[in-house]
PDB file of C-alpha atoms in Angstrom:
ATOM      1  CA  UNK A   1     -38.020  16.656 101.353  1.00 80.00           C
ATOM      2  CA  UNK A   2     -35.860  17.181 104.503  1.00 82.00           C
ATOM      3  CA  UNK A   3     -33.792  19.558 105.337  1.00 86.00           C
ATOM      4  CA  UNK A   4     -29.760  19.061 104.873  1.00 88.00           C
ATOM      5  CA  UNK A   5     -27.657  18.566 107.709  1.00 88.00           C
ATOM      6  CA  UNK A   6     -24.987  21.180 107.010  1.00 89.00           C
ATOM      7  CA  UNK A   7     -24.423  24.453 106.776  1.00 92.00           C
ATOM      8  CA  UNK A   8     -26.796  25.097 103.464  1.00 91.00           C
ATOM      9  CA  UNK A   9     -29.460  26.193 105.261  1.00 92.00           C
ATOM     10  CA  UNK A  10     -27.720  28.743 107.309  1.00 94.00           C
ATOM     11  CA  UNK A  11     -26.896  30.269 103.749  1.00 94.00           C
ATOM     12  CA  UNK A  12     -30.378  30.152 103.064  1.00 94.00           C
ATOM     13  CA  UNK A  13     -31.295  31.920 105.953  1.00 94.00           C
ATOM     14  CA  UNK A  14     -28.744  34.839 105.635  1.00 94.00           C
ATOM     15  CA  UNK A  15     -30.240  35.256 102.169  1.00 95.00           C
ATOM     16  CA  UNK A  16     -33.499  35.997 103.503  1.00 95.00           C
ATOM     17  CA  UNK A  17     -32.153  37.868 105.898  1.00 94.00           C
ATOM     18  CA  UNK A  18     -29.944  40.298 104.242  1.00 93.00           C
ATOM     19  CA  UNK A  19     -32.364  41.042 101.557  1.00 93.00           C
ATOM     20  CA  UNK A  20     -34.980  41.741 103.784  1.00 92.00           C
ATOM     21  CA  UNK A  21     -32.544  44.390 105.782  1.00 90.00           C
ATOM     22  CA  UNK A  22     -32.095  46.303 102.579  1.00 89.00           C
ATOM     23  CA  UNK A  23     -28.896  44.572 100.730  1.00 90.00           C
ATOM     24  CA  UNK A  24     -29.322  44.444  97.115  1.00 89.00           C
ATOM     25  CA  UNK A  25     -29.391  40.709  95.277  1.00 90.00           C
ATOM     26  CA  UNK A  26     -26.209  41.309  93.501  1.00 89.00           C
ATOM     27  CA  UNK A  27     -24.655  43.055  96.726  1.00 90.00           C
ATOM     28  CA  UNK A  28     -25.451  39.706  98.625  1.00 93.00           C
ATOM     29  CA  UNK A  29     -24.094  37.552  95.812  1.00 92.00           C
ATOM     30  CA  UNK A  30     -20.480  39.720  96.114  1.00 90.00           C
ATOM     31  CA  UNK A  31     -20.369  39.048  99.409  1.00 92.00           C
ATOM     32  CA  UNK A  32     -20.495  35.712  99.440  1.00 92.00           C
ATOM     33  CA  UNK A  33     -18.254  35.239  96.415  1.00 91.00           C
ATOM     34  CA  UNK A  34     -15.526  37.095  98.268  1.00 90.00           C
ATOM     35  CA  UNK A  35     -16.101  34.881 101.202  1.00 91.00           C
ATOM     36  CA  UNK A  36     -15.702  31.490  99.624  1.00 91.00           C
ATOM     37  CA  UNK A  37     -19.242  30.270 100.261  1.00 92.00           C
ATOM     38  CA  UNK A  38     -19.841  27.146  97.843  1.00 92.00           C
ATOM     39  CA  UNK A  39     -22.239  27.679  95.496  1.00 92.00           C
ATOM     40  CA  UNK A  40     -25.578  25.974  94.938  1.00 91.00           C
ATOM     41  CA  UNK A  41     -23.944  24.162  91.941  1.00 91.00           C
ATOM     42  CA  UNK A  42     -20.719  23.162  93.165  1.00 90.00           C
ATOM     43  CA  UNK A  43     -22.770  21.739  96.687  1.00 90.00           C
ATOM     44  CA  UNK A  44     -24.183  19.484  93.868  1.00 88.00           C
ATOM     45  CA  UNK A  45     -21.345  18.402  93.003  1.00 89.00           C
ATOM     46  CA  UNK A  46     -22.137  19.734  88.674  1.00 89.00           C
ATOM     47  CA  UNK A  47     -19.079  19.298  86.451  1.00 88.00           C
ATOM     48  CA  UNK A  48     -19.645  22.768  85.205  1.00 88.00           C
ATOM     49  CA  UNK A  49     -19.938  24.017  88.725  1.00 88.00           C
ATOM     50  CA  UNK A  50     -18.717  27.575  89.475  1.00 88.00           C
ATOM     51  CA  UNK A  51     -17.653  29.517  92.430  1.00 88.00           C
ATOM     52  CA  UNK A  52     -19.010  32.709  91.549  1.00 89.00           C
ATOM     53  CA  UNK A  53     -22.588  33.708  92.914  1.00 91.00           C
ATOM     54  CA  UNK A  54     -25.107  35.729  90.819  1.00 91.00           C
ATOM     55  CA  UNK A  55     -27.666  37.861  90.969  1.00 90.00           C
ATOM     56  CA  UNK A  56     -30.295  34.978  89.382  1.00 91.00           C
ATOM     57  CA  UNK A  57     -29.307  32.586  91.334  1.00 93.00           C
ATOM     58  CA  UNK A  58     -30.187  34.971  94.619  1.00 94.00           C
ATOM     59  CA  UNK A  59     -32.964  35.634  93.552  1.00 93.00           C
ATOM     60  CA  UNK A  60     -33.677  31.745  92.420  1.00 92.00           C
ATOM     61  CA  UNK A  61     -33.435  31.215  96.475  1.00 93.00           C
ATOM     62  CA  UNK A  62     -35.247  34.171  97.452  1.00 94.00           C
ATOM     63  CA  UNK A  63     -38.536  32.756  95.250  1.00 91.00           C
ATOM     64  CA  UNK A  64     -38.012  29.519  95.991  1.00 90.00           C
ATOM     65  CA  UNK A  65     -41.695  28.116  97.989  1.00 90.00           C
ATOM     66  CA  UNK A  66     -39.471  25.066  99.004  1.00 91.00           C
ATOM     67  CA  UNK A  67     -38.051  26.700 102.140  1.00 91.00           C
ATOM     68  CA  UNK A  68     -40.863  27.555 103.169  1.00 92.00           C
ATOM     69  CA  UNK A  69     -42.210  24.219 103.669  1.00 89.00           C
ATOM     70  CA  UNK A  70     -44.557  24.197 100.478  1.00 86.00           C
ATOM     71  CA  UNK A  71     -44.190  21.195  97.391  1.00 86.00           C
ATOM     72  CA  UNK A  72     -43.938  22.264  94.261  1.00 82.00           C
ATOM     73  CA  UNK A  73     -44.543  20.651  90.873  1.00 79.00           C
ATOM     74  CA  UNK A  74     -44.535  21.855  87.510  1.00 72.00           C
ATOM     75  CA  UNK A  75     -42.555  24.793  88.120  1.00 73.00           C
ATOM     76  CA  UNK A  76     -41.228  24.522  84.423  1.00 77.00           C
ATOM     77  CA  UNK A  77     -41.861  22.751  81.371  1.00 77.00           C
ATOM     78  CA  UNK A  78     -39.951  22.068  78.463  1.00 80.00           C
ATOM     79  CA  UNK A  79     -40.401  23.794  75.628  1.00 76.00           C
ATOM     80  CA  UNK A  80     -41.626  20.987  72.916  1.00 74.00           C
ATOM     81  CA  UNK A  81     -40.406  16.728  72.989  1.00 69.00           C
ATOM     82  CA  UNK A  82     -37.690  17.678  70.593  1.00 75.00           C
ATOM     83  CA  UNK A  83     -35.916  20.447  72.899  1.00 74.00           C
ATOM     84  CA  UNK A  84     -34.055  20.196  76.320  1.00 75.00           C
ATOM     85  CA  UNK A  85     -35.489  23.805  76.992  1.00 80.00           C
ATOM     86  CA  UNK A  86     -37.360  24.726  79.785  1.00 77.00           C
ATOM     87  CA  UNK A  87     -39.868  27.680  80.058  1.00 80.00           C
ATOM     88  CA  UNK A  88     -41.600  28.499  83.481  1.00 77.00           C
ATOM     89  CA  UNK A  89     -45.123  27.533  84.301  1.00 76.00           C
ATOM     90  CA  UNK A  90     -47.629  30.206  85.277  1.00 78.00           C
ATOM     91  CA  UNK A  91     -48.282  29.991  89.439  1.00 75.00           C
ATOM     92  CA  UNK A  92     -52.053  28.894  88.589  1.00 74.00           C
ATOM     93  CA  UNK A  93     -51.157  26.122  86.429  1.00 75.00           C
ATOM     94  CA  UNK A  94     -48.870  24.466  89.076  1.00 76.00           C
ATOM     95  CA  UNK A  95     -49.348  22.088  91.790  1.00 81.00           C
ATOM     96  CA  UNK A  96     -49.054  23.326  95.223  1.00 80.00           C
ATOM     97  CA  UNK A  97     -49.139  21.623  98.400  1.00 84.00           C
ATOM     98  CA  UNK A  98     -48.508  23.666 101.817  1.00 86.00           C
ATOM     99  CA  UNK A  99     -46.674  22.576 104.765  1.00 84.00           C
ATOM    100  CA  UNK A 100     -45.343  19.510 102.963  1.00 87.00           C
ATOM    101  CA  UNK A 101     -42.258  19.477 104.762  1.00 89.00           C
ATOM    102  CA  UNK A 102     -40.083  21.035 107.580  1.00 91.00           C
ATOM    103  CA  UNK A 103     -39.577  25.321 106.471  1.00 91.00           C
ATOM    104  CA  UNK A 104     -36.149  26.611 106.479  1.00 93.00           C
ATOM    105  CA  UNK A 105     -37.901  29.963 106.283  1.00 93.00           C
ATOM    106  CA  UNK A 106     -40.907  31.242 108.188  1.00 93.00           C
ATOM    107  CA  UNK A 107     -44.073  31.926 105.940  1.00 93.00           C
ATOM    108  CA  UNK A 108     -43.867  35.705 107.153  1.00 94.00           C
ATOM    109  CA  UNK A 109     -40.415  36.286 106.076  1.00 94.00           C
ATOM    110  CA  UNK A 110     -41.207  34.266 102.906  1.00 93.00           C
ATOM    111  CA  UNK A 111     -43.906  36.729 102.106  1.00 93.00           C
ATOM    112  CA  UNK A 112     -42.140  39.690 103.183  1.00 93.00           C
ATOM    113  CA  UNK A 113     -39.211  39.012 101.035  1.00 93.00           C
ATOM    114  CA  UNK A 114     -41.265  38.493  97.780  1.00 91.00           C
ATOM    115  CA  UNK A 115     -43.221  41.879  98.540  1.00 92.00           C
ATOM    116  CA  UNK A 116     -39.898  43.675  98.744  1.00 91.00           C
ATOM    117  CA  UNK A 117     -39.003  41.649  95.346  1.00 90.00           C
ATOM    118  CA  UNK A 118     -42.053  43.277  94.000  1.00 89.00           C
ATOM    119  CA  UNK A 119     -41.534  46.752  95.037  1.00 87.00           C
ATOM    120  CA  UNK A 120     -38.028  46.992  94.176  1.00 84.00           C
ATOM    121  CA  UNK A 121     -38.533  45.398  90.916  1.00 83.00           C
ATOM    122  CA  UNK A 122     -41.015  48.649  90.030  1.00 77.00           C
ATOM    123  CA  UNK A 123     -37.520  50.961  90.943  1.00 71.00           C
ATOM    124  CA  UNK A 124     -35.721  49.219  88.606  1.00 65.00           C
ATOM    125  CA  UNK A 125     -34.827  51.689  85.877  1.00 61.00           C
ATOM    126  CA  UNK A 126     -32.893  50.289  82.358  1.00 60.00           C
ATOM    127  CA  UNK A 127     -29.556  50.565  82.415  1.00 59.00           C
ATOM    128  CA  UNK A 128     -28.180  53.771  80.396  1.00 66.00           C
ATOM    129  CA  UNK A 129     -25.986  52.994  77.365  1.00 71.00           C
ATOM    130  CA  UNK A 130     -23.025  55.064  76.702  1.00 79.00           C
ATOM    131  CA  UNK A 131     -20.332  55.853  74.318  1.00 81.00           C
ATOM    132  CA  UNK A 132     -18.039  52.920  74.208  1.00 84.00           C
ATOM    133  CA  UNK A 133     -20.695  50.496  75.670  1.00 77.00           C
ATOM    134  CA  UNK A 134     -20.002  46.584  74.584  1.00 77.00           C
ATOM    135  CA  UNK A 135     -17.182  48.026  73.193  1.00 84.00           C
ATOM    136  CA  UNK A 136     -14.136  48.239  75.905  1.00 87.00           C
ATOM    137  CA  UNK A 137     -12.913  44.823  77.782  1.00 87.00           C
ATOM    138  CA  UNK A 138     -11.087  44.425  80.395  1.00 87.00           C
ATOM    139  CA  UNK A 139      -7.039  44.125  79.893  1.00 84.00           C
ATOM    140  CA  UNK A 140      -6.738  41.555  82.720  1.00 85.00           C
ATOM    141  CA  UNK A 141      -9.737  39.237  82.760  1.00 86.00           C
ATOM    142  CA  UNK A 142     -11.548  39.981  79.150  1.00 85.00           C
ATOM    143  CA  UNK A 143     -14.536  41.059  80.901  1.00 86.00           C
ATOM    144  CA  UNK A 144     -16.160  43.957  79.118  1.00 86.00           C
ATOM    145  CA  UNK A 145     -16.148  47.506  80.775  1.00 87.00           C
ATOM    146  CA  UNK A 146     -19.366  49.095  83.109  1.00 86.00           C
ATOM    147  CA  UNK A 147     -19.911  52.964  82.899  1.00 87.00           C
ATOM    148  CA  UNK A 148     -19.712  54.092  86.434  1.00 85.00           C
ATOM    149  CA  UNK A 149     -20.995  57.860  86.655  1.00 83.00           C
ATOM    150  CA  UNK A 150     -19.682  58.465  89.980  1.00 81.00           C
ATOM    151  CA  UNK A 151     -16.321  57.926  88.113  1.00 80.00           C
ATOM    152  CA  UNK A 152     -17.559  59.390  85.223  1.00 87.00           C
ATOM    153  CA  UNK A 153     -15.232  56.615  83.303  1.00 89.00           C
ATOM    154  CA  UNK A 154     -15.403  52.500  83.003  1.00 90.00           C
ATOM    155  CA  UNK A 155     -14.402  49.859  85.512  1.00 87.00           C
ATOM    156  CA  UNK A 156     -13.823  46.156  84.676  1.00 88.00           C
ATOM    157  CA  UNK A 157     -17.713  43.956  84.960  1.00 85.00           C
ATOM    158  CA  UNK A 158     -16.169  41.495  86.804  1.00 85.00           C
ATOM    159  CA  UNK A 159     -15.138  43.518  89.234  1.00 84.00           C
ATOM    160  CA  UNK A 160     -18.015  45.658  89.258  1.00 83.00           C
ATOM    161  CA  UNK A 161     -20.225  42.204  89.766  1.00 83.00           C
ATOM    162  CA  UNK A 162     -18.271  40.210  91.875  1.00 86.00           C
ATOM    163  CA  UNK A 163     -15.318  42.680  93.949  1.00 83.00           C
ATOM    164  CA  UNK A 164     -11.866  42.546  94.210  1.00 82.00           C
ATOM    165  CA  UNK A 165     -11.530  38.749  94.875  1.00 84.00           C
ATOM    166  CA  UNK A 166     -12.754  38.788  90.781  1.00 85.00           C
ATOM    167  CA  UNK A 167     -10.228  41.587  89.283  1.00 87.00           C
ATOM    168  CA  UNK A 168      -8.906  44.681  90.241  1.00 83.00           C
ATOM    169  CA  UNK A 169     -10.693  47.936  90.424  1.00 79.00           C
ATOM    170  CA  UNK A 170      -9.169  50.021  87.726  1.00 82.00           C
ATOM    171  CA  UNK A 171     -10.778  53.002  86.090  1.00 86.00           C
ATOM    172  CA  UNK A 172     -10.877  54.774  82.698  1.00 88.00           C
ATOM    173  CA  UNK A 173     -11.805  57.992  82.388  1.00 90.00           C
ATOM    174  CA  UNK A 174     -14.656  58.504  79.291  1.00 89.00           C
ATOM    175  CA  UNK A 175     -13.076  62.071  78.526  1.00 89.00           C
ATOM    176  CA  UNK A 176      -9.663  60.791  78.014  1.00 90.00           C
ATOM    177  CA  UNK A 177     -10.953  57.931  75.775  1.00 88.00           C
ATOM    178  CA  UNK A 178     -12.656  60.655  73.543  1.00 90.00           C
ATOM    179  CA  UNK A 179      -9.511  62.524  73.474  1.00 90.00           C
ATOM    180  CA  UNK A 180      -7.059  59.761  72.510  1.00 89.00           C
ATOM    181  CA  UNK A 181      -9.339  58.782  69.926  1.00 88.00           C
ATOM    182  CA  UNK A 182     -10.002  61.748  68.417  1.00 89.00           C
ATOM    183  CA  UNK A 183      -5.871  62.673  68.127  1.00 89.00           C
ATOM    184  CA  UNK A 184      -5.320  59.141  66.526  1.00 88.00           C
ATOM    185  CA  UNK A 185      -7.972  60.624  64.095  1.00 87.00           C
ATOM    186  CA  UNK A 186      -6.619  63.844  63.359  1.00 84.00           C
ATOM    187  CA  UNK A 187      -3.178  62.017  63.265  1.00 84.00           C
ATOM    188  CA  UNK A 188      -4.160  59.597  60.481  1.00 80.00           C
ATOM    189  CA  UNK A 189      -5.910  62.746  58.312  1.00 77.00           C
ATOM    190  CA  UNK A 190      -2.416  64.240  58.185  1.00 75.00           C
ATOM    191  CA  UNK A 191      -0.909  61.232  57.021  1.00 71.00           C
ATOM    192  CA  UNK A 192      -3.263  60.562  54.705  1.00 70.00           C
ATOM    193  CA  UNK A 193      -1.955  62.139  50.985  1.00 66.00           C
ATOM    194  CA  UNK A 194      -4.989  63.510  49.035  1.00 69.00           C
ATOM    195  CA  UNK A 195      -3.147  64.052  46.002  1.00 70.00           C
ATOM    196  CA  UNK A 196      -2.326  60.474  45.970  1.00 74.00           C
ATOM    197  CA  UNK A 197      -5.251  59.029  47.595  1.00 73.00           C
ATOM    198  CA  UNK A 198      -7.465  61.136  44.922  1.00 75.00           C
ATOM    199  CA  UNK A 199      -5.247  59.908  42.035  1.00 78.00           C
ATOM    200  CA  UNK A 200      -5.409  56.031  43.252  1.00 79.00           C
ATOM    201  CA  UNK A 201      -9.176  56.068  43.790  1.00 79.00           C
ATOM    202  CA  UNK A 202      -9.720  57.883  39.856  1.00 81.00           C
ATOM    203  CA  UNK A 203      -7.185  54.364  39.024  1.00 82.00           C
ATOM    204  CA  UNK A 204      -9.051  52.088  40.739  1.00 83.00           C
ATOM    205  CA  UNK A 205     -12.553  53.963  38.706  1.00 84.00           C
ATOM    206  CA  UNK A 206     -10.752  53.776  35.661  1.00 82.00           C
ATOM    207  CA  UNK A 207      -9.652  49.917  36.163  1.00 81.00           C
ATOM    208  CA  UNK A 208     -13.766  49.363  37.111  1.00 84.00           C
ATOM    209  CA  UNK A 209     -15.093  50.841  34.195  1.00 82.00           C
ATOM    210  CA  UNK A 210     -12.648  49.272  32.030  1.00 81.00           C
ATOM    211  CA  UNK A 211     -13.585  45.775  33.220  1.00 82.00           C
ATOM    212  CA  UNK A 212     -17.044  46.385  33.188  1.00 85.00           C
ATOM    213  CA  UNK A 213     -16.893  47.517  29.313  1.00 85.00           C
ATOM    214  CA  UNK A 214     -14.597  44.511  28.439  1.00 86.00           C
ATOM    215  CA  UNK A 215     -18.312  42.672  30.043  1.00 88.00           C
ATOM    216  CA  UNK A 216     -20.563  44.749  28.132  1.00 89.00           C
ATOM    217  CA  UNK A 217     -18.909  44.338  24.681  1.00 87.00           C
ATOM    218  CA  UNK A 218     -18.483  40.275  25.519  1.00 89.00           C
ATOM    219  CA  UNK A 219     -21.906  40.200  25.888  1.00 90.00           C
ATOM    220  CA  UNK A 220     -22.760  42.109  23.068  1.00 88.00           C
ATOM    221  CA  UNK A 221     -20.920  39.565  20.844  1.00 90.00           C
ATOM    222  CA  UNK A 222     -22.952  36.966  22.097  1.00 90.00           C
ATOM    223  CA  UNK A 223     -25.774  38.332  21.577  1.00 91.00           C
ATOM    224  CA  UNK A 224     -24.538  39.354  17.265  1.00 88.00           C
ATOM    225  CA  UNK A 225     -24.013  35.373  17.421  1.00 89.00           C
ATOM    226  CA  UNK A 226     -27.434  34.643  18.670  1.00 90.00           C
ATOM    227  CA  UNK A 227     -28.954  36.738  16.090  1.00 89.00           C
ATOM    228  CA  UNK A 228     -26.986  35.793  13.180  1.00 89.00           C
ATOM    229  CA  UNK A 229     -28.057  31.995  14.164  1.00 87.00           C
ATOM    230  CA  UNK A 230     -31.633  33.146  14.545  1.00 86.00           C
ATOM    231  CA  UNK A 231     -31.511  34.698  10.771  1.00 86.00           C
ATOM    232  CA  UNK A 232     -30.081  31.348   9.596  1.00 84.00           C
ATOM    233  CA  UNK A 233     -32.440  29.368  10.996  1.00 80.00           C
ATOM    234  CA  UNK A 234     -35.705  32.082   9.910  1.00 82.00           C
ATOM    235  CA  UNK A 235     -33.744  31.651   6.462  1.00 81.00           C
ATOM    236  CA  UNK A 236     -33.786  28.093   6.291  1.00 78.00           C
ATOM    237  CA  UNK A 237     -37.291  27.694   7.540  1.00 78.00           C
ATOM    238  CA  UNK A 238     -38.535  30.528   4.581  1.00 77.00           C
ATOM    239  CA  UNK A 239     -36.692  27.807   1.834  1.00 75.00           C
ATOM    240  CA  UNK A 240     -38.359  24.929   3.327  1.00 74.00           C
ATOM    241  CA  UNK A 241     -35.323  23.016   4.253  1.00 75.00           C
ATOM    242  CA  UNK A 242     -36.632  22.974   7.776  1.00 68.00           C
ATOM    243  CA  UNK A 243     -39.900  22.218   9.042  1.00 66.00           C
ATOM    244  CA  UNK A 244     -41.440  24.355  11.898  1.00 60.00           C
TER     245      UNK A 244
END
């Protein structure tokens, strides 16, 4: 392994660095987004290649034991011969071989940066679920809607993820979604005619038990038939013009 001769592992380097001066993964990945840095995948040249940076693929470089001069094999597995899946390795159960090649990263930075990894992951608290949660998108881009309490509303996930270069930063207030909602409500009860609505729903009771009598008495004929064949047949059998 060698290191490329562009500007790749400059990239790399501000990674390490901006993370380790206190900017968040997802932070670092907006910020490059909105600058027009290529992305890992479009550098290789994928077909599905996108230009938006993420917060796995930050922290994909910021674990990485490449750049710091260290081979690594057996990183991931797939999951059986049949499947194209892959499932990570434990660190034991890999092979390991320091100062392979030339570091892109110091070993001290390297080992800073996945202490502050740990330490930040134990901060980490769930995100909270709210009202309309995976239920509002986005008008412009589709993108579904974040809860922002310092806005005490929603604001577009794309944005939210990736800045303004991704959508615009509009806001919707949770208070005046519950109060639209609830007049549409109150709105439809008055329209709604019991009278009528009660009278329908005894019609449509009516029509149910009607065609599920017409079904009982159907099968109750079959059934006469059945046992006015089986007395027949007990008939015959008791005259002997049948044998058992």
């Amino acid at each position: 392994m060698y290191i490329r001769n562009d500007e790749t592992p400059n990239i790399v380097r501000r990674i390490f660095k901006e993370y380790l001066e206190g900017n968040g993964r997802q932070s670092i990945a907006r910020r490059l987004y909105n600058e027009g840095v290529p992305t890992p995948a479009q550098i290789a040249g994928k077909a599905n290649a996108g230009d938006k940076w993420h917060d796995s693929t930050i922290r994909f470089i910021l674990t990485n034991p490449h750049y710091v001069g260290d081979l690594v094999q057996g990183r991931t597995t797939t999951v059986s011969v049949t499947s194209k899946r892959r499932k990570n390795v434990p660190k034991e159960e890999q092979f390991i071989i320091k100062n392979a090649h030339e570091p892109i990263i110091s070993r001290e930075m390297f080992d800073a940066v996945q202490n502050q990894l740990e330490q930040r992951r134990k901060y980490i608290t769930a995100p909270k679920l709210h009202l309309f949660t995976n239920i509002l998108y986005c008008a412009d881009c589709g993108t579904g809607m974040w809860y922002r309490s310092n806005r005490r509303g929603y604001i577009c996930g794309n944005y939210a993820r990736h800045g303004k270069k991704a959508c615009t930063a509009h806001t919707i207030k949770e208070a005046f979604l519950k109060e639209t909602i609830l007049n549409d409500i109150k709105s439809l009860i008055h329209q709604i005619d019991k009278e009528q609505y009660i009278k329908k729903m005894e019609r449509k009771s009516k029509s149910t038990k009607s065609d599920s009598q017409k079904k009982i008495n159907k099968i109750n004929k079959q059934m006469d038939v059945l046992k006015n064949r089986k007395r027949k047949f007990i008939n015959l059998l008791a005259d002997g013009c049948i044998l058992q």
